[in-house]
mmCIF file of C-alpha atoms in Angstrom:
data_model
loop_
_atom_site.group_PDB
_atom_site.id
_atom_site.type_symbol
_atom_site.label_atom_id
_atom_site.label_comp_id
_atom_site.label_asym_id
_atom_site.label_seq_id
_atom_site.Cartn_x
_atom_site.Cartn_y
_atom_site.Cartn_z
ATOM 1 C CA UNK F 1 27.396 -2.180 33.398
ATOM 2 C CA UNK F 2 25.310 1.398 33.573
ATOM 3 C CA UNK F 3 28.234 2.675 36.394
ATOM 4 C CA UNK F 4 31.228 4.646 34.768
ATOM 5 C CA UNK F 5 34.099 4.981 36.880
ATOM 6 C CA UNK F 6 36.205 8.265 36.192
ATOM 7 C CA UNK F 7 39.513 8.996 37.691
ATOM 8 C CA UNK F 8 40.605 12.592 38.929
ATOM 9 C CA UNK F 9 44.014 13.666 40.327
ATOM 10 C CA UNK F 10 43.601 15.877 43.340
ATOM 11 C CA UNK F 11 46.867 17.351 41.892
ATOM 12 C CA UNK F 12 50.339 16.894 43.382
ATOM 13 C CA UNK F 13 52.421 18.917 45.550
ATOM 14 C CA UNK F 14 55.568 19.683 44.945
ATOM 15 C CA UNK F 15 58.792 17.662 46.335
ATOM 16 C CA UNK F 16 60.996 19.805 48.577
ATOM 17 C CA UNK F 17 64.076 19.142 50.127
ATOM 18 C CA UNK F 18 67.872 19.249 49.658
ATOM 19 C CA UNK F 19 70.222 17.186 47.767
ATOM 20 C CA UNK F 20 72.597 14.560 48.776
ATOM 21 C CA UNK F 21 75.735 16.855 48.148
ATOM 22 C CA UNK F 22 73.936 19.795 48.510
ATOM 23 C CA UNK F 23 74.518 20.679 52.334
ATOM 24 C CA UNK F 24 72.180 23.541 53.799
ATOM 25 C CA UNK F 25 73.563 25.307 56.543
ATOM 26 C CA UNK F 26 71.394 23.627 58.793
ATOM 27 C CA UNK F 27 69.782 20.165 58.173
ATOM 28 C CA UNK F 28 66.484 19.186 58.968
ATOM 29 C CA UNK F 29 66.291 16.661 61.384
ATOM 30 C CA UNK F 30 63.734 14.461 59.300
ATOM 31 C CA UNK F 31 66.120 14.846 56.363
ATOM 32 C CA UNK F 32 68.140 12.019 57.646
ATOM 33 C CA UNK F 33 70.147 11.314 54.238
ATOM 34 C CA UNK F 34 71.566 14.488 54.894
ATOM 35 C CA UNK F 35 73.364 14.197 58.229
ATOM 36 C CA UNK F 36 73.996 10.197 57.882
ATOM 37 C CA UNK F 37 75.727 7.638 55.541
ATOM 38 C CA UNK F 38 73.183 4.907 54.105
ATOM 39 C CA UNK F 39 75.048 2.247 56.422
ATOM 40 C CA UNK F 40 73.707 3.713 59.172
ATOM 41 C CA UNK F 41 70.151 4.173 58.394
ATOM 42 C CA UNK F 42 67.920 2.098 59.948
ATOM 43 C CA UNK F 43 65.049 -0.045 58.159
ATOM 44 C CA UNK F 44 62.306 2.376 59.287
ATOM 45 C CA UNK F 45 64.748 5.446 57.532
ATOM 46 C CA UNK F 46 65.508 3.492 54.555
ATOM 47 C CA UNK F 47 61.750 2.497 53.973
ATOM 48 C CA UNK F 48 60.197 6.504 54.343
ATOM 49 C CA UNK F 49 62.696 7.175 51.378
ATOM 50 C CA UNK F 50 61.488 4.527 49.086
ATOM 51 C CA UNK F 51 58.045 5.789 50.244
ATOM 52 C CA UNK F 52 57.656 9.255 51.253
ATOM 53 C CA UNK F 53 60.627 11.653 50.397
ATOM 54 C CA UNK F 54 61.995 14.193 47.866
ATOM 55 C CA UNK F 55 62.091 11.004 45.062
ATOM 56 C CA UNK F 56 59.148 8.951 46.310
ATOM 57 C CA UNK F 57 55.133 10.555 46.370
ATOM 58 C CA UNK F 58 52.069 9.015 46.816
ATOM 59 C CA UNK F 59 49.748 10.355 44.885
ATOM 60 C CA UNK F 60 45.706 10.292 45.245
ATOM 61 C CA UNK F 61 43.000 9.328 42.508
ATOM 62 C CA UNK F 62 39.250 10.056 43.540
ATOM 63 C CA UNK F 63 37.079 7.585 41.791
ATOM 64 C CA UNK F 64 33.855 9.737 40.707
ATOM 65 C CA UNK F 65 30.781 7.525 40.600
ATOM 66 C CA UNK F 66 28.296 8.073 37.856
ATOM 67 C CA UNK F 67 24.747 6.556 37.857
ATOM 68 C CA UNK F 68 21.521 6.795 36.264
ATOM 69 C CA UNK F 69 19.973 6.631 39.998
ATOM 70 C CA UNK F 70 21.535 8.516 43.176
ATOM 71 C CA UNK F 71 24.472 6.565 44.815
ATOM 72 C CA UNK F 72 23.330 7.192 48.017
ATOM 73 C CA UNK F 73 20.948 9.761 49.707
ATOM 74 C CA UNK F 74 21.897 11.512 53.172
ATOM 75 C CA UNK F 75 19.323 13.902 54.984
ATOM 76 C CA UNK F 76 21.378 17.641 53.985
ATOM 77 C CA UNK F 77 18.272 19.361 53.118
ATOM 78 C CA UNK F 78 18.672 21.642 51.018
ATOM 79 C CA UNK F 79 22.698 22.603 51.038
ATOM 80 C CA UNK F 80 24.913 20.897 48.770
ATOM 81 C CA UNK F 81 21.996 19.543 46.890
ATOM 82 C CA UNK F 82 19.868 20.662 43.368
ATOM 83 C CA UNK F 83 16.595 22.209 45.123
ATOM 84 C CA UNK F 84 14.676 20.159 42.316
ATOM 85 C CA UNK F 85 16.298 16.794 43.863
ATOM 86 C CA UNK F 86 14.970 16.571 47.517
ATOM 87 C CA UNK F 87 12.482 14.500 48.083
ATOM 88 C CA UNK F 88 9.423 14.629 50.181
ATOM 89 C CA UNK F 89 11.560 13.270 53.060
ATOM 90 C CA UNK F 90 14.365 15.778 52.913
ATOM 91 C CA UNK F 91 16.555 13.843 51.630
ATOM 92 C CA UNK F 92 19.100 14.695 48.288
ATOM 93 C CA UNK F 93 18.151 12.380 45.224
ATOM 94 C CA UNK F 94 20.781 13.828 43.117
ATOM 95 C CA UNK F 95 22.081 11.645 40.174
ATOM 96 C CA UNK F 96 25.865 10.559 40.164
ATOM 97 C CA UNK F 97 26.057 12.174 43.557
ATOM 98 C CA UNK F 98 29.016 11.369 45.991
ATOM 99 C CA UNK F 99 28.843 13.029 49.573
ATOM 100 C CA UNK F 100 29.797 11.649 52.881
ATOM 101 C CA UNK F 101 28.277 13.180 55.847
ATOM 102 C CA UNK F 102 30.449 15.735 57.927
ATOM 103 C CA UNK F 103 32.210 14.141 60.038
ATOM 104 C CA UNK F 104 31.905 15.377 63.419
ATOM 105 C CA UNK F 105 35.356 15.823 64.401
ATOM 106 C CA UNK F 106 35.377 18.831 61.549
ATOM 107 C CA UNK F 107 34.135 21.815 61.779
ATOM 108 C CA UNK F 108 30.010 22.234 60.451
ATOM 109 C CA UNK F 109 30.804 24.274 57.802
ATOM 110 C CA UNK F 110 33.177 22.152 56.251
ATOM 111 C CA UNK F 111 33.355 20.594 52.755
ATOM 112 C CA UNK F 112 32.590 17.153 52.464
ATOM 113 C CA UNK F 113 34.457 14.042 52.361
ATOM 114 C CA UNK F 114 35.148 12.682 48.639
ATOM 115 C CA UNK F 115 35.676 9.197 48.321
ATOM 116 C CA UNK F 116 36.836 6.163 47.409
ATOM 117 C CA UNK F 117 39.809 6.917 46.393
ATOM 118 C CA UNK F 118 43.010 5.053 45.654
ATOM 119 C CA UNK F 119 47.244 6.262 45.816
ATOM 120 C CA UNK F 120 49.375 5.290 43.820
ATOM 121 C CA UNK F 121 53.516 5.384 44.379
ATOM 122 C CA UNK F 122 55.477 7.358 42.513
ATOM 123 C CA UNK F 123 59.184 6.951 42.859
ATOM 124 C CA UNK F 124 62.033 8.790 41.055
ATOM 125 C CA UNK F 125 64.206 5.532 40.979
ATOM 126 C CA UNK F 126 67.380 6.678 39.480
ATOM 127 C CA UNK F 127 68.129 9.545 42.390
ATOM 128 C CA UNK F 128 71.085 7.691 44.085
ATOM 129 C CA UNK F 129 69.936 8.103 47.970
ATOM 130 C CA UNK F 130 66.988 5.409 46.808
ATOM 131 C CA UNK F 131 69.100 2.733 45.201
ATOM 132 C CA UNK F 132 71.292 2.787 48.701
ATOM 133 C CA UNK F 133 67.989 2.982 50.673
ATOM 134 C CA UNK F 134 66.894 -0.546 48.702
ATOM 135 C CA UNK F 135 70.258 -1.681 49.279
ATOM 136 C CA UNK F 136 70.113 -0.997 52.893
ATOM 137 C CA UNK F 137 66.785 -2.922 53.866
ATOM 138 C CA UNK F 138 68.416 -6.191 51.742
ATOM 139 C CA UNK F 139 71.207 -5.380 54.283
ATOM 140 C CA UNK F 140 69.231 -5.061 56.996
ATOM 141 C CA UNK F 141 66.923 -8.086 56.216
ATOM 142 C CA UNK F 142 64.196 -6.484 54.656
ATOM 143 C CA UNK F 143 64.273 -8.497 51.274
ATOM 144 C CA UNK F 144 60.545 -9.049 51.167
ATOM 145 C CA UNK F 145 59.737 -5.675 52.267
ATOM 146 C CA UNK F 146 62.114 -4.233 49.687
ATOM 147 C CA UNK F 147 60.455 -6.911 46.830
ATOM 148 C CA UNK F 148 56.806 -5.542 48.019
ATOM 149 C CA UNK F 149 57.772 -2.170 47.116
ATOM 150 C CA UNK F 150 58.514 -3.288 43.704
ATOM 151 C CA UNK F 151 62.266 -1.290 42.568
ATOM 152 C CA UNK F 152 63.048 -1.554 39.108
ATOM 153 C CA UNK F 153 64.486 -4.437 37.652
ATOM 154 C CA UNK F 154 67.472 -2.140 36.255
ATOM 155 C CA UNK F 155 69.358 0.861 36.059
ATOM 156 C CA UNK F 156 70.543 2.060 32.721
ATOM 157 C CA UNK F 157 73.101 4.722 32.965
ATOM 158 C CA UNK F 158 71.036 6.327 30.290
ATOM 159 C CA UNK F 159 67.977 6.248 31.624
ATOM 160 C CA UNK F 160 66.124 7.937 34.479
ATOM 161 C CA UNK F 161 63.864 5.343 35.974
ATOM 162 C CA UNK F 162 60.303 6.027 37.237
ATOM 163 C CA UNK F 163 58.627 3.478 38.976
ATOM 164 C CA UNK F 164 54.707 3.447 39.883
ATOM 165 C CA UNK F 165 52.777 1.181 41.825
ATOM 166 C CA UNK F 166 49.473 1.019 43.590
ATOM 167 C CA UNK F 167 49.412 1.319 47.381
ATOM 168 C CA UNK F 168 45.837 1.864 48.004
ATOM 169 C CA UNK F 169 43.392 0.239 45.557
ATOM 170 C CA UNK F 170 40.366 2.124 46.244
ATOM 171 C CA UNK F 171 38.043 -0.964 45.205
ATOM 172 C CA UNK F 172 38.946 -4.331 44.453
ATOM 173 C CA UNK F 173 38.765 -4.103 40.501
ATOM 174 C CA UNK F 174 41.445 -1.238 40.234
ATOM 175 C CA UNK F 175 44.473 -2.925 39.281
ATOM 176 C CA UNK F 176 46.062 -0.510 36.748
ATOM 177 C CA UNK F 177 49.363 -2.077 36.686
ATOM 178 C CA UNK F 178 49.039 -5.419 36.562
ATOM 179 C CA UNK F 179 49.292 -7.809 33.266
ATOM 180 C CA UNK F 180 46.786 -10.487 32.774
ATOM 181 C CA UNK F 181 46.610 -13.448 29.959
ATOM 182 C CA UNK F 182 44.529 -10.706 27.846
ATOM 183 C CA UNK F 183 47.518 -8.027 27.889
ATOM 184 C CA UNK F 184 49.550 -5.643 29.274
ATOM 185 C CA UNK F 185 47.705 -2.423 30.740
ATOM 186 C CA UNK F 186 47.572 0.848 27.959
ATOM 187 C CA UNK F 187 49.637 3.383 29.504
ATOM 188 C CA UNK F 188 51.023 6.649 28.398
ATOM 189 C CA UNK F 189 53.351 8.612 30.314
ATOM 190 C CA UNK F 190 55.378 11.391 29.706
ATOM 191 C CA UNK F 191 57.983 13.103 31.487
ATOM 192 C CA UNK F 192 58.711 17.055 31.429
ATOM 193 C CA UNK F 193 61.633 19.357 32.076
ATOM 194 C CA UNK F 194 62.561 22.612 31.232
ATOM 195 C CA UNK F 195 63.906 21.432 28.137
ATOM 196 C CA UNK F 196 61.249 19.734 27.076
ATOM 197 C CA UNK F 197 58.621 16.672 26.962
ATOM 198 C CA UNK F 198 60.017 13.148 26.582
ATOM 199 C CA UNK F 199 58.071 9.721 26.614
ATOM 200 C CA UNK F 200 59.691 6.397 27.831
ATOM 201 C CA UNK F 201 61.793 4.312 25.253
ATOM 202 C CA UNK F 202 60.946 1.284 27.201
ATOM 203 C CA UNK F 203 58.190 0.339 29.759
ATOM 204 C CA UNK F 204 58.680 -2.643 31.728
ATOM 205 C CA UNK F 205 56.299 -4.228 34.193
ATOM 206 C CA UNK F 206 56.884 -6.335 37.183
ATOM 207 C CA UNK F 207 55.148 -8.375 39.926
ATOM 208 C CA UNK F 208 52.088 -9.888 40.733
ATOM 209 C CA UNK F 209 49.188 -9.129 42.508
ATOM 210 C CA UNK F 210 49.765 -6.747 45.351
ATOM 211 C CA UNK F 211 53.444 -6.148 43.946
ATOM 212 C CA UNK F 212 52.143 -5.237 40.352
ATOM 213 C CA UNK F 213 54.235 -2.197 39.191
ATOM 214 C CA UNK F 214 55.535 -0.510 36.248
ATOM 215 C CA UNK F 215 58.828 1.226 35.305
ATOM 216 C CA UNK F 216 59.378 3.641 32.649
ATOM 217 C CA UNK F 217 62.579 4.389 31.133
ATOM 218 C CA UNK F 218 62.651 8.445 30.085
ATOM 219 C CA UNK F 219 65.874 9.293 28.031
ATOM 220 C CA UNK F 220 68.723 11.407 29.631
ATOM 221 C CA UNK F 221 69.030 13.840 26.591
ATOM 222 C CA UNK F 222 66.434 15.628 24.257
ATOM 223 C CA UNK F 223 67.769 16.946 20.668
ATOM 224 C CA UNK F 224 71.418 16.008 21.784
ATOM 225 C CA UNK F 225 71.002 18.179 25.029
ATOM 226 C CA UNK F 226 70.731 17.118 28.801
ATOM 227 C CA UNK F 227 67.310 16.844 30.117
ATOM 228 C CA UNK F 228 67.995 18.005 33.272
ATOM 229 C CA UNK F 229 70.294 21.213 33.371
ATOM 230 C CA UNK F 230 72.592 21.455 36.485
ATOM 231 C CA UNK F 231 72.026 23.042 40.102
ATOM 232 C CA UNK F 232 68.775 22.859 41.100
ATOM 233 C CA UNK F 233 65.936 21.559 38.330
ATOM 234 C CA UNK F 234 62.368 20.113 38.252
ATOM 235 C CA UNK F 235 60.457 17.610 36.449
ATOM 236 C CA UNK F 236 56.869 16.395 36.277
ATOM 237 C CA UNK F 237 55.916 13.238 35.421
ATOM 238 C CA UNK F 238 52.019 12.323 33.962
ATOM 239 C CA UNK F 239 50.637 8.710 33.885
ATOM 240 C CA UNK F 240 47.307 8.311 32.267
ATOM 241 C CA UNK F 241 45.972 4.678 32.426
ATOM 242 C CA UNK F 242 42.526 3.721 32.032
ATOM 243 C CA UNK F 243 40.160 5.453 33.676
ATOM 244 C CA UNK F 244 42.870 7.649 36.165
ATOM 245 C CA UNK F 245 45.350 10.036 35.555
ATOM 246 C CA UNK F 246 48.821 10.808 37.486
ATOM 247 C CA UNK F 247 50.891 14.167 37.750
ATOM 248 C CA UNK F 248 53.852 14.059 39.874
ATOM 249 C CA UNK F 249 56.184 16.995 39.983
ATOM 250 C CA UNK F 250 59.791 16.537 41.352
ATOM 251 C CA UNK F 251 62.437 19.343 42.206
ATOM 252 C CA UNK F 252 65.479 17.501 41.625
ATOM 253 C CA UNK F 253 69.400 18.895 41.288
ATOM 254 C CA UNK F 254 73.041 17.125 39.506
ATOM 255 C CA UNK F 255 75.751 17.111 41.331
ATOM 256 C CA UNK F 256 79.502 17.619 39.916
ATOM 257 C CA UNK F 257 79.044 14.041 38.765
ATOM 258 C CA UNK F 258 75.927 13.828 37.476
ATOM 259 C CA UNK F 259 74.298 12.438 39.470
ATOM 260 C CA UNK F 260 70.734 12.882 41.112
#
């Protein structure tokens, strides 16, 4: 095939939000694990924090197209374009360029649209507010909702957990997670703290299809000390797969008990 596909990361933004024992003076109304036990969070609450909260990011890969011939022309004249690459028409013959038209809801000076692009779920599995939030939609019913968003198959004690799986493909060949009769996907992820950079001990994958995920298993210590220090922390996590890469930064805080 002459097309390369290259993945970019339009780079993450950070997690905010308080902790499950950490009580601001005033909570935010969104911020329902704050205010209200798990057993009464309802399946639409329980799914946002499996999906979009303080332990669970999407995050977006642009697929950059590279060919020997334009990918597509539109009529721009001469702005956004290599003056020696319009055509006799007007129109921008630019090699490996990708630019959608502005569209007209923006305003005419703006940027243009990149795209395709795929996201990709990244959840911080071992924060205790998303094991109850899994628990709650099996509770609720939800058990093939729950399955879909593929949770890890365990929970070591030792281990923090991240999951990852793909939520938008982008195009129909980007499976990056799942394992075929040829192998299991090259992945290398590492995780980073103030104390340091750690990669998983174990990497297990799950699912099938549209459920195709991975989980990687980070130690809890580094050189004998804890990876995360107490009171409020932060951690970023990088995936880099074939053809993509993944940073995902969490701000994260132990309780009394250790926990997340």
């Amino acid at each position: 095939m002459r097309d390369a596909l290259h993945a970019l990361t339009l780079g993450s933004i950070a997690l905010l939000g308080g902790l499950p024992l950490v009580m601001p003076a005033v909570a935010r109304a969104d911020d329902f694990w704050k205010h209200k036990p798990p057993a009464q969070w309802s399946a639409a609450e329980a799914l946002k924090l499996v999906r979009r909260s303080p332990w669970a990011k999407l995050e977006v890969v642009v697929f950059a197209q590279k060919e020997a011939d334009a990918a597509f022309s539109i009529p721009t004249g001469t702005k956004h374009c290599d003056p020696d690459a319009i055509d006799q028409n007007g129109n921008c013959m630019q090699k490996g360029r990708i630019e959608a038209p502005v569209d007209s809801s923006r305003q005419a000076d703006a940027a243009p649209q990149i795209k395709p692009w795929a996201g990709i779920l990244v959840r911080w599995e071992s924060a205790v507010p998303v094991a109850q939030a899994f628990a709650r939609l099996e509770e609720l019913g939800e058990g093939p909702t729950a399955a879909f968003l593929a949770p890890t198959p365990r929970l070591p004690e030792d281990r923090y957990v991240i999951s990852v799986k793909l939520e938008r493909a982008g195009r129909k060949d980007f499976e990056p997670f799942a394992v075929t009769p040829t192998g299991k996907p090259a992945l290398a992820a590492s995780l980073k703290t103030r104390s340091g950079t750690v990669g998983p001990l174990e990497v297990e994958f799950t699912g099938a299809g549209a459920t195709s995920s991975a989980h990687f298993f980070f130690p809890r210590t580094l050189d004998g000390a804890p990876l995360l220090g107490p009171g409020p922390d932060w951690a970023e996590f990088t995936l880099v797969g074939a053809g993509f890469v993944v940073h995902c930064k969490f701000t994260l805080a132990l309780n009394s008990s250790g926990q997340l």
